[in-house]
Amino acid sequence: MKRKIVAALFCILWIGWITPTLAFETIGYFPARQGSNVNPDTHLVLTFPSTPTIGNSGKIRIYDASNDRLVDVLDMSIPVVPPRNKKKVPYTEVPYIYIPGDWTNANTKPGTPSGTALPTRDDHQLTIIGGFTDGFHFYPIIVHDKVATLYLHHNLLEYNKTYYVQIDPGVLTVEDGSFNGVSGKSWSFSTKKSPPPADSTWLVVSTDGSGDFNTVQGAIDFLPCYNPQRVTIFIKNGRYEEIVYFRQKSNITLLGEDRDKVKVCYRNNEILNPHPVNIATNHYPGTFPSRRAAFTVDACSGIHLVNFTIESINPDPAQAEGLTLVGERHIVSNVTNIGSGDSLQVNGSAYFVDSSNTGWGHNILGRGPAFFHRCDHISTFGPHMLVRNTRHNHGYVCLECKFWTTGDFDTTFSQARAVPTEHAYVEAVILNCALEDIRPNGWDVAGDDTSDIHYWEYNSTNLKDGSPVDVSQRNPVSRQLTMENDAEVIANYSSPAYVLGGWDPQMAPIILIQPEPTTVSAGQTASLTVKVAAVPDASYQWFKDGKTIAGATDMTLKTESAGTYTVTAQNDSGTVTSQAVTLTVK
C-alpha cells in the first residue's frame, strides 16, 4: 500500500514538473530564452501550437536582471481604443513647441528614453514614438495565426543589459491550456554590448534580429536630429507591424530589399489616434501633427523612401493614411502606399516616381506641392485627390501617371471646396496621363469662388487602348491645355523644379534588382536586366569582360555571346555598378 501511495505522489510531482516543461518546449520564444546579442528595440514574440487568445487582465513585466529593477509593464486591463463616444481626446496643452526656423528649442528629443511611458489620464494604452511626449495609443499584443507579438514601450531597453520577462496567467491563453504565463527568470536574454558606430552611413533592419535593429522606428531613433550626412537604412524582407513616426530628421534613405516583401504596416486610424480637441492640427511644421497614419514623416527634410510597401491595415474603411509627409525635399520612389481611408497626405515639397497610392476616400490630400511621375493612382471609393494648397505654393501635378478604380464605380480627379477662406487656390494638373473610370465631368467643385482654381488637363488617354479621352463634358471650371496655345504652361508643369518651388529633386542611382547569371543554348538570345531607382532617371552602359559594349545603353541587354557582364547606372548625383554575372552558352 505504501508503495502505491509513494508511486502516486511521484506521478503527481512528475506531472506537475513536466507540464510547464512541455509547455516551454512547445512554445517558441523570441528573443530565445537565455539568448544573447539582442537588439534593444526588439519585440517579444511567442509562437504557440494553436492560435492564442488575448486576455483583458494581467500584466507583462520586464526586469533588469542585474538588480531586479522593473523596467516596463504592459497592463492588459487598460483598454486600447478610445470608445467611439469619446472619439477625440485632449492632449497636453503645449506638446509641440516650435520657433520658426529653429527646431533646437523643441521641448522633446526624439529617440531618447522618456521614462514616462505610462497611461495618462485618458486611461488608454500609450507609448512614446519618435520622442513625442504626448504618446500614441497602441496595441500591446497583436496576434496573427499562432504568433503573438508583445510590444514593449519604446526606448526603455538598453545596450549591454540582461533582462527577464514575466507574464501573468490569463494574458494569453491557448485552447488546450498548455500556457499559463511565464514566471521567475526562465525567459531571459542579453542585449548587444553597444550600438552601431555613431558615424554609420549604412544601417540594417531585420525582424529576425540579424541586423543592427529589429524595427524601422528603432533605426530612425538612433539617428540624430538634422543629420548632415546621408544615412541609408536598409530594410530586409519582412513584415514590420509598427507605427513609424519621426520628426526633425534629415538626409535619410529608407531602402527596402524588395518592394513587395518589405511591408511597414499598422492598424492606426482617426479613432485609435485622433486629432485632439484642444489643439489645432494644421499639418504645417510646428503645429500639432496628425498621428493617424501608419508611417509619418513630420517636419523633416531630404527623406528618401525607396522600394517597399506602406499600408494602413484597417479591415474596414477608416480615416487612416498609409503615409503622411510633412517637411521639404522628400523623394518617394518605387513605393506601394495603401491607406484604409485617405492613402497619402503631403504637406511640403515632395517628388514621387514609379510608385502607387491606393485608398478609399480622398486618396491624396494636403497642401503640397507634390509632383507625381509615372505613378499609379488607384481609388476604391472616392475622388483621387483633395487638394488644399494656398496661393503660396503649387498643388499636385501628375505627369505620365495612371488613374483607375477598383470595383464597379467611377470617380473624379479631384474635389475642391472653393470658398474664400478654404482651398480657394487649389491646383491639380494632369499631363499625358492614362485614365479609366473617370467620370465625364472629371472634376468636382463645391462653392462659387472658382477664379483661382487650376484644374488643368493635357493629352489624357484611355488606359485600355491608348485612345484620346472624350473631354467634351469636363467641368467648366477645368481647362484643357493644348500644345498650340499652352506650350509654355505644359513645359513648366512638366518640370519638377517649377512645381516644387525651385527644388530640383536629385537621388543617386540605387540598384533594386541585380542582373542574374543566365544559361542559354547556342543561337538563343539571353536578356540581362537591371532595375534602378534614380532621380532623375539614370543612363546605362553595359560591359562585357570589362569592355564597353557599343550601343548597349538600356536597362536590358539582349545578347547571344558568352561572357561576364556588368552594367553601370549614372546620373548627375552618382554612379553605381551592378554585380558581375556570367552568361553561359551551351
Coordinates of C-alpha atoms in Angstrom, one line a residue:
M1 CA 0.0 0.0 0.0
K2 CA 2.8 2.4 0.9
R3 CA 4.5 1.7 -2.4
K4 CA 1.3 2.6 -4.2
I5 CA 1.0 5.9 -2.3
V6 CA 4.6 6.8 -3.0
A7 CA 4.2 5.9 -6.7
A8 CA 1.1 8.1 -6.9
L9 CA 2.8 11.0 -5.2
F10 CA 5.8 10.6 -7.5
C11 CA 3.4 10.7 -10.5
I12 CA 1.7 13.9 -9.3
L13 CA 5.1 15.6 -8.7
W14 CA 6.4 14.4 -12.1
I15 CA 3.3 15.6 -13.9
G16 CA 3.5 18.9 -12.1
W17 CA 7.1 19.3 -13.1
I18 CA 6.8 18.0 -16.7
T19 CA 3.6 20.0 -17.7
P20 CA 5.3 23.5 -17.6
T21 CA 8.4 22.0 -19.1
L22 CA 6.4 20.6 -22.0
A23 CA 4.7 24.0 -22.4
F24 CA 8.0 25.6 -22.8
E25 CA 9.1 23.0 -25.3
T26 CA 6.0 23.5 -27.5
I27 CA 6.2 27.3 -27.5
G28 CA 8.7 29.3 -29.4
Y29 CA 10.3 32.3 -27.7
F30 CA 11.9 35.3 -29.4
P31 CA 14.3 36.5 -28.3
A32 CA 15.4 33.0 -27.4
R33 CA 15.5 32.1 -23.7
Q34 CA 19.0 32.8 -22.5
G35 CA 19.6 34.4 -25.9
S36 CA 22.4 37.0 -26.4
N37 CA 23.3 39.8 -28.8
V38 CA 19.7 41.0 -28.9
N39 CA 18.8 44.5 -30.2
P40 CA 17.3 46.7 -27.6
D41 CA 14.4 47.6 -29.9
T42 CA 13.2 44.0 -30.1
H43 CA 9.6 43.0 -29.7
L44 CA 8.8 39.9 -27.7
V45 CA 7.3 37.1 -29.8
L46 CA 5.6 33.9 -28.7
T47 CA 4.7 31.2 -31.2
F48 CA 2.1 28.7 -29.9
P49 CA 0.9 25.3 -31.1
S50 CA -2.5 26.9 -31.7
T51 CA -4.0 30.4 -32.0
P52 CA -3.8 32.2 -28.7
T53 CA -6.5 34.4 -27.2
I54 CA -5.6 37.8 -25.7
G55 CA -6.9 38.4 -22.2
N56 CA -8.2 41.6 -20.6
S57 CA -6.4 41.2 -17.3
G58 CA -2.9 40.5 -16.0
K59 CA 0.5 42.1 -16.7
I60 CA 3.6 41.6 -18.7
R61 CA 6.7 42.7 -16.9
I62 CA 10.3 43.0 -17.9
Y63 CA 13.1 43.4 -15.3
D64 CA 16.8 44.3 -15.3
A65 CA 18.4 41.1 -14.2
S66 CA 21.4 42.8 -12.6
N67 CA 19.2 44.4 -9.8
D68 CA 15.7 43.1 -10.4
R69 CA 14.6 46.7 -11.3
L70 CA 11.2 46.8 -13.0
V71 CA 11.9 48.3 -16.5
D72 CA 8.5 48.1 -18.2
V73 CA 4.9 47.0 -17.6
L74 CA 2.1 46.2 -20.0
D75 CA -1.2 46.1 -18.2
M76 CA -3.8 44.2 -20.1
S77 CA -6.7 45.6 -18.0
I78 CA -6.1 49.0 -19.7
P79 CA -8.2 49.4 -22.9
V80 CA -6.6 50.1 -26.2
V81 CA -9.0 52.1 -28.3
P82 CA -10.9 55.1 -27.0
P83 CA -14.6 54.4 -27.2
R84 CA -16.5 55.9 -30.2
N85 CA -18.4 58.3 -27.9
K86 CA -15.0 59.7 -26.9
K87 CA -13.6 59.9 -30.4
K88 CA -11.4 62.9 -29.7
V89 CA -9.4 63.2 -26.5
P90 CA -7.5 66.1 -25.1
Y91 CA -3.7 66.1 -25.0
T92 CA -1.1 68.2 -23.3
E93 CA -1.8 71.8 -23.7
V94 CA 1.7 72.7 -25.1
P95 CA 3.0 69.5 -26.6
Y96 CA 4.9 70.8 -29.5
I97 CA 7.0 74.0 -29.0
Y98 CA 8.5 75.4 -32.2
I99 CA 10.2 78.6 -33.1
P100 CA 10.1 79.1 -36.9
G101 CA 13.4 78.1 -38.4
D102 CA 14.8 76.7 -35.2
W103 CA 13.9 73.2 -34.0
T104 CA 16.6 73.2 -31.4
N105 CA 14.1 74.7 -28.9
A106 CA 11.6 71.9 -29.3
N107 CA 10.6 70.6 -25.9
T108 CA 11.3 66.9 -26.6
K109 CA 14.2 65.0 -28.0
P110 CA 13.3 62.2 -30.5
G111 CA 14.8 58.8 -29.9
T112 CA 15.6 59.1 -26.2
P113 CA 14.1 57.1 -23.4
S114 CA 11.4 59.2 -21.8
G115 CA 10.9 57.2 -18.7
T116 CA 7.2 58.2 -18.8
A117 CA 5.7 55.5 -21.0
L118 CA 2.7 55.1 -18.7
P119 CA -1.0 55.7 -19.3
T120 CA -2.1 59.2 -18.9
R121 CA -5.5 60.5 -17.6
D122 CA -7.4 59.1 -20.6
D123 CA -6.6 55.6 -19.3
H124 CA -5.7 54.0 -22.7
Q125 CA -2.6 52.2 -23.8
L126 CA 0.0 54.8 -24.6
T127 CA 3.6 54.7 -25.9
I128 CA 6.1 57.3 -26.9
I129 CA 7.1 57.1 -30.5
G130 CA 9.8 59.3 -32.0
G131 CA 10.2 61.2 -28.7
F132 CA 6.8 62.8 -29.0
T133 CA 5.8 63.0 -25.3
D134 CA 2.1 63.1 -25.8
G135 CA 2.2 59.5 -26.8
F136 CA 0.4 57.2 -29.3
H137 CA -2.4 54.8 -28.5
F138 CA -1.2 51.3 -29.4
Y139 CA -1.9 47.6 -29.2
P140 CA 0.3 45.9 -26.5
I141 CA -0.3 42.5 -28.1
I142 CA -1.0 41.6 -31.7
V143 CA -1.9 38.1 -32.8
H144 CA -1.6 36.6 -36.2
D145 CA -2.4 32.9 -36.5
K146 CA -0.3 31.2 -33.9
V147 CA 2.1 34.1 -33.3
A148 CA 1.6 36.7 -30.5
T149 CA 3.8 39.8 -30.7
L150 CA 4.3 41.8 -27.5
Y151 CA 5.1 45.4 -27.9
L152 CA 7.1 47.0 -25.1
H153 CA 7.1 50.7 -24.6
H154 CA 9.6 52.4 -26.9
N155 CA 13.3 53.0 -25.9
L156 CA 13.2 51.6 -22.4
L157 CA 15.7 48.7 -23.0
E158 CA 19.4 49.5 -23.2
Y159 CA 22.6 48.0 -24.6
N160 CA 24.8 45.7 -22.5
K161 CA 22.0 44.6 -20.2
T162 CA 20.3 41.3 -19.3
Y163 CA 16.6 41.2 -18.9
Y164 CA 14.0 38.7 -17.9
V165 CA 10.3 38.6 -18.8
Q166 CA 7.3 37.6 -16.7
I167 CA 3.8 37.1 -18.0
D168 CA 0.8 36.7 -15.7
P169 CA -1.6 33.8 -16.3
G170 CA -4.5 34.9 -18.4
V171 CA -2.6 37.5 -20.5
L172 CA -2.5 34.9 -23.3
T173 CA -4.3 31.6 -23.3
V174 CA -4.5 28.7 -25.7
E175 CA -7.3 26.2 -26.1
D176 CA -5.5 23.2 -24.6
G177 CA -4.5 25.2 -21.5
S178 CA -0.8 24.4 -22.1
F179 CA 0.3 28.1 -21.5
N180 CA -0.1 29.6 -18.0
G181 CA 2.2 32.5 -18.3
V182 CA 6.0 32.9 -17.7
S183 CA 7.3 33.1 -14.1
G184 CA 10.7 33.6 -12.5
K185 CA 13.7 34.2 -14.7
S186 CA 13.0 31.4 -17.2
W187 CA 12.8 33.8 -20.1
S188 CA 15.9 36.0 -20.0
F189 CA 18.1 37.5 -22.7
S190 CA 21.0 39.8 -23.1
T191 CA 21.3 42.8 -25.4
K192 CA 24.2 43.7 -27.6
K193 CA 27.2 45.2 -25.9
S194 CA 27.0 48.5 -27.9
P195 CA 25.1 50.3 -30.6
P196 CA 26.4 50.7 -34.2
P197 CA 29.1 53.4 -34.6
A198 CA 27.6 56.9 -34.4
D199 CA 29.0 57.8 -37.8
S200 CA 27.5 54.8 -39.6
T201 CA 26.1 55.6 -43.0
W202 CA 24.6 52.1 -43.6
L203 CA 22.2 50.5 -41.0
V204 CA 20.3 47.2 -41.4
V205 CA 16.9 46.5 -40.1
S206 CA 15.7 42.8 -39.8
T207 CA 12.8 41.3 -38.0
D208 CA 14.9 38.2 -37.0
G209 CA 17.4 40.3 -35.1
S210 CA 20.3 39.7 -37.6
G211 CA 20.6 43.4 -38.4
D212 CA 21.5 46.5 -36.4
F213 CA 17.9 47.0 -35.4
N214 CA 14.7 44.9 -35.3
T215 CA 12.3 47.8 -36.1
V216 CA 12.2 50.6 -38.6
Q217 CA 11.5 53.0 -35.7
G218 CA 14.5 51.8 -33.8
A219 CA 16.9 52.6 -36.6
I220 CA 15.4 56.0 -37.1
D221 CA 15.5 56.8 -33.4
F222 CA 19.2 56.0 -33.5
L223 CA 19.9 58.9 -35.9
P224 CA 20.4 62.4 -34.5
C225 CA 18.2 65.4 -35.5
Y226 CA 19.3 67.1 -38.7
N227 CA 22.0 64.6 -39.6
P228 CA 24.2 66.4 -42.2
Q229 CA 25.4 63.2 -43.8
R230 CA 23.1 60.9 -45.7
V231 CA 22.4 57.6 -44.0
T232 CA 20.8 54.6 -45.6
I233 CA 18.6 52.3 -43.5
F234 CA 18.4 49.0 -45.4
I235 CA 15.2 47.2 -44.5
K236 CA 15.4 43.4 -45.1
N237 CA 12.4 41.5 -46.3
G238 CA 9.7 41.1 -43.6
R239 CA 6.6 42.4 -42.0
Y240 CA 7.2 45.4 -39.8
E241 CA 3.9 45.9 -37.9
E242 CA 4.6 49.2 -36.1
I243 CA 3.6 52.8 -36.2
V244 CA 6.5 54.7 -37.7
Y245 CA 6.7 58.4 -36.6
F246 CA 9.7 60.7 -36.7
R247 CA 10.4 64.4 -36.9
Q248 CA 13.3 66.8 -37.2
K249 CA 15.3 64.3 -39.2
S250 CA 17.2 64.9 -42.4
N251 CA 19.2 63.1 -45.1
I252 CA 17.8 59.6 -44.5
T253 CA 17.2 57.0 -47.2
L254 CA 14.9 54.1 -46.2
L255 CA 15.6 51.3 -48.7
G256 CA 13.6 48.1 -48.9
E257 CA 15.2 44.8 -50.0
D258 CA 12.1 44.0 -52.1
R259 CA 9.1 46.3 -52.8
D260 CA 6.5 43.6 -52.3
K261 CA 8.3 41.7 -49.5
V262 CA 9.0 44.6 -47.2
K263 CA 5.8 45.8 -45.6
V264 CA 5.6 48.5 -42.9
C265 CA 2.1 48.5 -41.6
Y266 CA -0.2 49.1 -38.7
R267 CA -3.9 49.3 -37.8
N268 CA -3.7 53.0 -37.0
N269 CA -6.6 55.4 -37.6
E270 CA -8.5 58.5 -36.5
I271 CA -10.2 56.5 -33.8
L272 CA -7.1 55.0 -32.3
N273 CA -5.0 58.2 -32.5
P274 CA -7.5 61.1 -33.2
H275 CA -6.9 64.8 -33.7
P276 CA -7.0 66.4 -30.2
V277 CA -10.0 68.6 -29.3
N278 CA -7.9 71.3 -27.5
I279 CA -5.2 71.9 -30.1
A280 CA -5.5 72.7 -33.8
T281 CA -3.9 70.2 -36.2
N282 CA -2.8 72.2 -39.2
H283 CA -0.2 69.9 -40.8
Y284 CA 2.3 72.7 -41.0
P285 CA 5.8 72.5 -39.4
G286 CA 5.5 73.3 -35.7
T287 CA 1.8 72.6 -35.4
F288 CA 0.4 69.5 -33.7
P289 CA 0.8 66.7 -36.2
S290 CA -1.8 64.2 -37.4
R291 CA -0.9 60.8 -36.0
R292 CA -3.4 58.5 -37.7
A293 CA -1.1 57.3 -40.4
A294 CA 0.9 54.1 -40.4
F295 CA 4.0 56.0 -41.4
T296 CA 4.5 59.7 -40.7
V297 CA 7.5 61.9 -41.7
D298 CA 7.0 65.2 -39.8
A299 CA 8.9 68.4 -40.1
C300 CA 11.8 66.6 -41.8
S301 CA 13.9 67.3 -44.9
G302 CA 15.6 65.2 -47.5
I303 CA 13.9 61.9 -46.6
H304 CA 14.0 59.3 -49.4
L305 CA 11.6 56.3 -49.2
V306 CA 12.6 53.6 -51.7
N307 CA 11.4 50.1 -52.7
F308 CA 9.0 48.9 -50.0
T309 CA 5.3 48.9 -49.1
I310 CA 3.5 51.0 -46.6
E311 CA 0.0 50.0 -45.5
S312 CA -2.7 51.0 -43.1
I313 CA -4.2 47.6 -42.4
N314 CA -7.7 48.6 -41.0
P315 CA -10.1 45.8 -42.1
D316 CA -12.8 48.5 -42.9
P317 CA -12.5 52.0 -44.3
A318 CA -11.2 54.5 -41.8
Q319 CA -9.6 57.8 -41.8
A320 CA -6.1 56.4 -41.9
E321 CA -3.4 57.3 -44.4
G322 CA -0.7 54.9 -45.2
L323 CA 1.9 57.7 -45.5
T324 CA 1.9 61.3 -44.3
L325 CA 4.7 63.6 -45.3
V326 CA 5.4 67.0 -43.7
G327 CA 8.5 69.0 -44.4
E328 CA 10.5 69.6 -47.6
R329 CA 12.5 67.9 -50.3
H330 CA 11.2 64.4 -49.9
I331 CA 11.5 61.7 -52.5
V332 CA 9.3 58.6 -52.8
S333 CA 10.5 56.0 -55.4
N334 CA 9.2 52.6 -56.2
V335 CA 6.9 52.6 -53.1
T336 CA 3.5 51.0 -52.8
N337 CA 1.3 53.0 -50.4
I338 CA -2.1 51.8 -49.2
G339 CA -4.4 53.6 -47.0
S340 CA -7.7 52.4 -45.4
G341 CA -9.3 55.8 -46.0
D342 CA -7.1 58.6 -47.4
S343 CA -4.0 57.0 -48.7
L344 CA -1.4 59.8 -48.8
Q345 CA -1.1 63.2 -47.2
V346 CA 1.5 65.7 -48.5
N347 CA 2.3 69.0 -46.7
G348 CA 5.6 70.3 -48.1
S349 CA 7.6 69.7 -51.3
A350 CA 7.7 66.0 -52.3
Y351 CA 8.6 64.1 -55.5
F352 CA 7.0 60.7 -56.3
V353 CA 8.2 58.4 -59.1
D354 CA 7.3 54.9 -60.1
S355 CA 5.1 54.5 -57.1
S356 CA 1.4 53.8 -56.3
N357 CA -1.3 55.1 -54.0
T358 CA -4.4 53.1 -53.2
G359 CA -7.2 54.3 -50.8
W360 CA -10.9 54.5 -50.0
G361 CA -11.5 58.2 -49.6
H362 CA -9.8 61.4 -50.8
N363 CA -6.8 59.4 -51.7
I364 CA -4.2 62.2 -51.8
L365 CA -4.8 65.2 -49.7
G366 CA -2.8 68.1 -48.3
R367 CA -1.2 71.4 -49.2
G368 CA 1.6 70.2 -51.4
P369 CA 3.4 70.9 -53.5
A370 CA 3.8 67.4 -54.9
F371 CA 5.0 66.1 -58.3
F372 CA 4.0 62.6 -59.4
H373 CA 5.8 60.9 -62.3
R374 CA 4.8 57.5 -63.7
C375 CA 2.7 56.8 -60.6
D376 CA -0.4 54.7 -60.3
H377 CA -3.4 56.3 -58.6
I378 CA -6.0 53.7 -57.6
S379 CA -9.3 54.5 -55.9
T380 CA -11.6 52.1 -54.2
F381 CA -14.3 54.6 -53.5
G382 CA -13.7 58.4 -53.6
P383 CA -12.0 61.0 -55.6
H384 CA -8.3 60.6 -56.3
M385 CA -7.4 64.0 -54.7
L386 CA -8.5 66.6 -52.3
V387 CA -6.1 69.5 -52.9
R388 CA -5.7 72.2 -50.2
N389 CA -2.8 74.3 -51.4
T390 CA -2.8 78.0 -50.9
R391 CA -1.6 80.8 -53.2
H392 CA 1.9 80.4 -51.7
N393 CA 2.8 77.1 -53.5
H394 CA 1.7 74.8 -56.3
G395 CA -0.6 71.9 -55.6
Y396 CA -0.4 68.4 -57.2
V397 CA 1.0 67.7 -60.7
C398 CA 0.7 64.3 -62.3
L399 CA 2.9 63.5 -65.3
E400 CA 2.6 60.2 -67.3
C401 CA 0.6 58.7 -64.5
K402 CA -2.3 56.2 -64.5
F403 CA -5.7 56.6 -62.8
W404 CA -8.2 53.9 -62.3
T405 CA -10.6 52.4 -59.8
T406 CA -11.3 49.0 -58.3
G407 CA -14.8 47.7 -58.3
D408 CA -17.8 48.8 -60.4
F409 CA -17.8 52.6 -60.0
D410 CA -16.3 55.7 -61.4
T411 CA -14.9 58.9 -59.7
T412 CA -13.2 62.2 -60.4
F413 CA -9.7 63.5 -60.3
S414 CA -10.2 65.9 -57.5
Q415 CA -12.6 67.6 -55.2
A416 CA -12.3 71.3 -54.2
R417 CA -14.1 73.4 -51.7
A418 CA -14.0 76.8 -53.5
V419 CA -14.7 79.2 -50.7
P420 CA -12.6 82.3 -49.9
T421 CA -11.2 81.1 -46.6
E422 CA -10.6 77.4 -47.5
H423 CA -8.8 75.9 -50.5
A424 CA -9.6 78.8 -52.9
Y425 CA -6.3 78.4 -54.8
V426 CA -6.3 74.7 -55.4
E427 CA -4.2 73.4 -58.2
A428 CA -4.3 69.9 -59.8
V429 CA -2.6 69.4 -63.2
I430 CA -2.9 66.2 -65.2
L431 CA -0.4 65.8 -68.1
N432 CA -0.1 62.8 -70.5
C433 CA -1.9 60.5 -68.1
A434 CA -3.8 57.3 -68.9
L435 CA -7.3 57.1 -67.4
E436 CA -10.0 54.6 -66.6
D437 CA -13.3 55.1 -64.7
I438 CA -13.1 58.9 -64.6
R439 CA -16.5 60.5 -64.8
P440 CA -17.2 62.6 -67.9
N441 CA -17.1 65.8 -65.8
G442 CA -13.6 64.9 -64.5
W443 CA -13.6 67.4 -61.6
D444 CA -15.8 68.3 -58.6
V445 CA -16.1 71.7 -57.1
A446 CA -18.2 72.8 -54.1
G447 CA -18.7 76.6 -53.8
D448 CA -18.9 79.7 -56.0
D449 CA -15.4 81.3 -55.9
T450 CA -13.6 79.3 -58.6
S451 CA -11.5 82.1 -60.2
D452 CA -8.2 80.9 -58.7
I453 CA -8.7 77.1 -59.2
H454 CA -6.2 75.5 -61.6
Y455 CA -7.8 72.3 -62.8
W456 CA -5.8 71.7 -66.0
E457 CA -5.5 68.6 -68.2
Y458 CA -3.5 67.8 -71.2
N459 CA -3.4 64.8 -73.6
S460 CA -5.4 62.3 -71.5
T461 CA -5.7 58.8 -73.0
N462 CA -7.8 55.8 -72.2
L463 CA -5.9 53.3 -70.1
K464 CA -7.2 50.3 -72.0
D465 CA -6.3 51.2 -75.6
G466 CA -4.4 54.5 -75.5
S467 CA -7.1 56.3 -77.5
P468 CA -7.8 60.0 -76.7
V469 CA -10.2 60.6 -73.8
D470 CA -13.5 62.3 -74.6
V471 CA -13.2 65.5 -72.6
S472 CA -16.2 67.3 -74.1
Q473 CA -18.2 67.1 -70.8
R474 CA -15.5 68.2 -68.4
N475 CA -16.4 70.6 -65.6
P476 CA -16.3 74.2 -67.0
V477 CA -14.1 75.2 -64.1
S478 CA -11.4 73.0 -65.6
R479 CA -9.3 73.8 -68.6
Q480 CA -8.0 71.6 -71.5
L481 CA -4.4 72.6 -72.4
T482 CA -3.2 72.4 -76.0
M483 CA 0.3 72.5 -77.3
E484 CA -0.7 75.2 -79.8
N485 CA -1.9 77.6 -77.1
D486 CA -0.2 76.4 -73.9
A487 CA 3.3 75.1 -74.8
E488 CA 5.0 77.1 -72.1
V489 CA 2.5 76.1 -69.4
I490 CA 2.9 72.4 -70.3
A491 CA 6.7 72.7 -70.3
N492 CA 6.7 74.5 -66.9
Y493 CA 4.4 72.0 -65.3
S494 CA 6.4 69.1 -66.7
S495 CA 9.4 70.4 -64.7
P496 CA 9.6 69.2 -61.1
A497 CA 11.7 72.2 -60.1
Y498 CA 9.0 74.6 -61.4
V499 CA 6.3 72.9 -59.4
L500 CA 8.3 72.3 -56.2
G501 CA 9.4 75.9 -55.6
G502 CA 12.8 75.7 -57.3
W503 CA 13.9 72.4 -55.8
D504 CA 15.2 70.1 -58.4
P505 CA 15.0 66.5 -56.9
Q506 CA 18.2 64.5 -57.0
M507 CA 18.8 61.0 -55.9
A508 CA 21.9 58.9 -56.9
P509 CA 21.1 55.6 -58.6
I510 CA 20.3 52.6 -56.4
I511 CA 20.2 49.1 -57.8
L512 CA 16.9 47.5 -56.8
I513 CA 17.2 44.3 -58.8
Q514 CA 20.6 42.9 -59.9
P515 CA 21.1 41.1 -63.3
E516 CA 21.2 37.3 -62.8
P517 CA 23.5 34.7 -64.2
T518 CA 21.9 33.1 -67.2
T519 CA 22.5 29.9 -69.3
V520 CA 21.1 29.6 -72.9
S521 CA 21.5 27.3 -75.8
A522 CA 23.7 28.2 -78.8
G523 CA 21.8 30.6 -81.0
Q524 CA 19.4 31.6 -78.3
T525 CA 19.1 35.2 -77.2
A526 CA 19.5 36.0 -73.5
S527 CA 18.1 39.0 -71.7
L528 CA 20.1 40.6 -68.8
T529 CA 18.2 43.2 -66.9
V530 CA 18.9 45.6 -64.1
K531 CA 16.3 47.7 -62.2
V532 CA 17.4 51.0 -60.8
A533 CA 15.8 53.8 -58.7
A534 CA 17.3 57.2 -59.6
V535 CA 16.2 60.8 -59.8
P536 CA 16.4 62.0 -62.5
D537 CA 16.3 58.7 -64.4
A538 CA 19.7 57.0 -64.9
S539 CA 21.6 56.4 -68.1
Y540 CA 23.0 52.9 -68.6
Q541 CA 26.1 51.3 -70.0
W542 CA 26.7 47.6 -70.3
F543 CA 30.2 45.9 -70.2
K544 CA 31.4 42.5 -71.3
D545 CA 34.5 41.2 -69.7
G546 CA 35.3 44.7 -68.6
K547 CA 35.0 46.3 -72.1
T548 CA 32.3 48.7 -73.2
I549 CA 29.5 47.3 -75.4
A550 CA 28.8 49.9 -78.0
G551 CA 25.1 50.9 -78.1
A552 CA 24.2 48.9 -75.0
T553 CA 22.6 51.7 -73.1
D554 CA 19.3 50.3 -71.9
M555 CA 18.4 48.7 -68.6
T556 CA 18.0 45.4 -70.6
L557 CA 20.8 43.8 -72.7
K558 CA 19.9 41.2 -75.3
T559 CA 22.9 39.1 -76.4
E560 CA 23.9 35.7 -77.6
S561 CA 27.6 36.0 -76.5
A562 CA 29.0 34.1 -73.5
G563 CA 31.0 36.2 -71.0
T564 CA 30.9 38.2 -67.8
Y565 CA 28.7 41.2 -67.8
T566 CA 28.2 44.3 -65.7
V567 CA 26.2 47.5 -66.1
T568 CA 26.6 50.9 -64.7
A569 CA 23.8 53.3 -64.0
Q570 CA 24.6 57.0 -63.8
N571 CA 23.0 60.4 -63.2
D572 CA 24.4 63.8 -62.1
S573 CA 24.3 62.6 -58.4
G574 CA 26.3 59.5 -58.8
T575 CA 27.2 56.2 -60.5
V576 CA 26.5 52.6 -59.4
T577 CA 27.8 49.3 -60.9
S578 CA 25.9 46.0 -60.8
Q579 CA 27.3 42.7 -59.7
A580 CA 29.2 40.8 -62.3
V581 CA 27.1 37.9 -63.9
T582 CA 28.1 35.2 -66.2
L583 CA 26.2 34.3 -69.4
T584 CA 26.9 30.7 -70.3
V585 CA 26.2 29.4 -73.8
K586 CA 26.0 25.6 -74.1

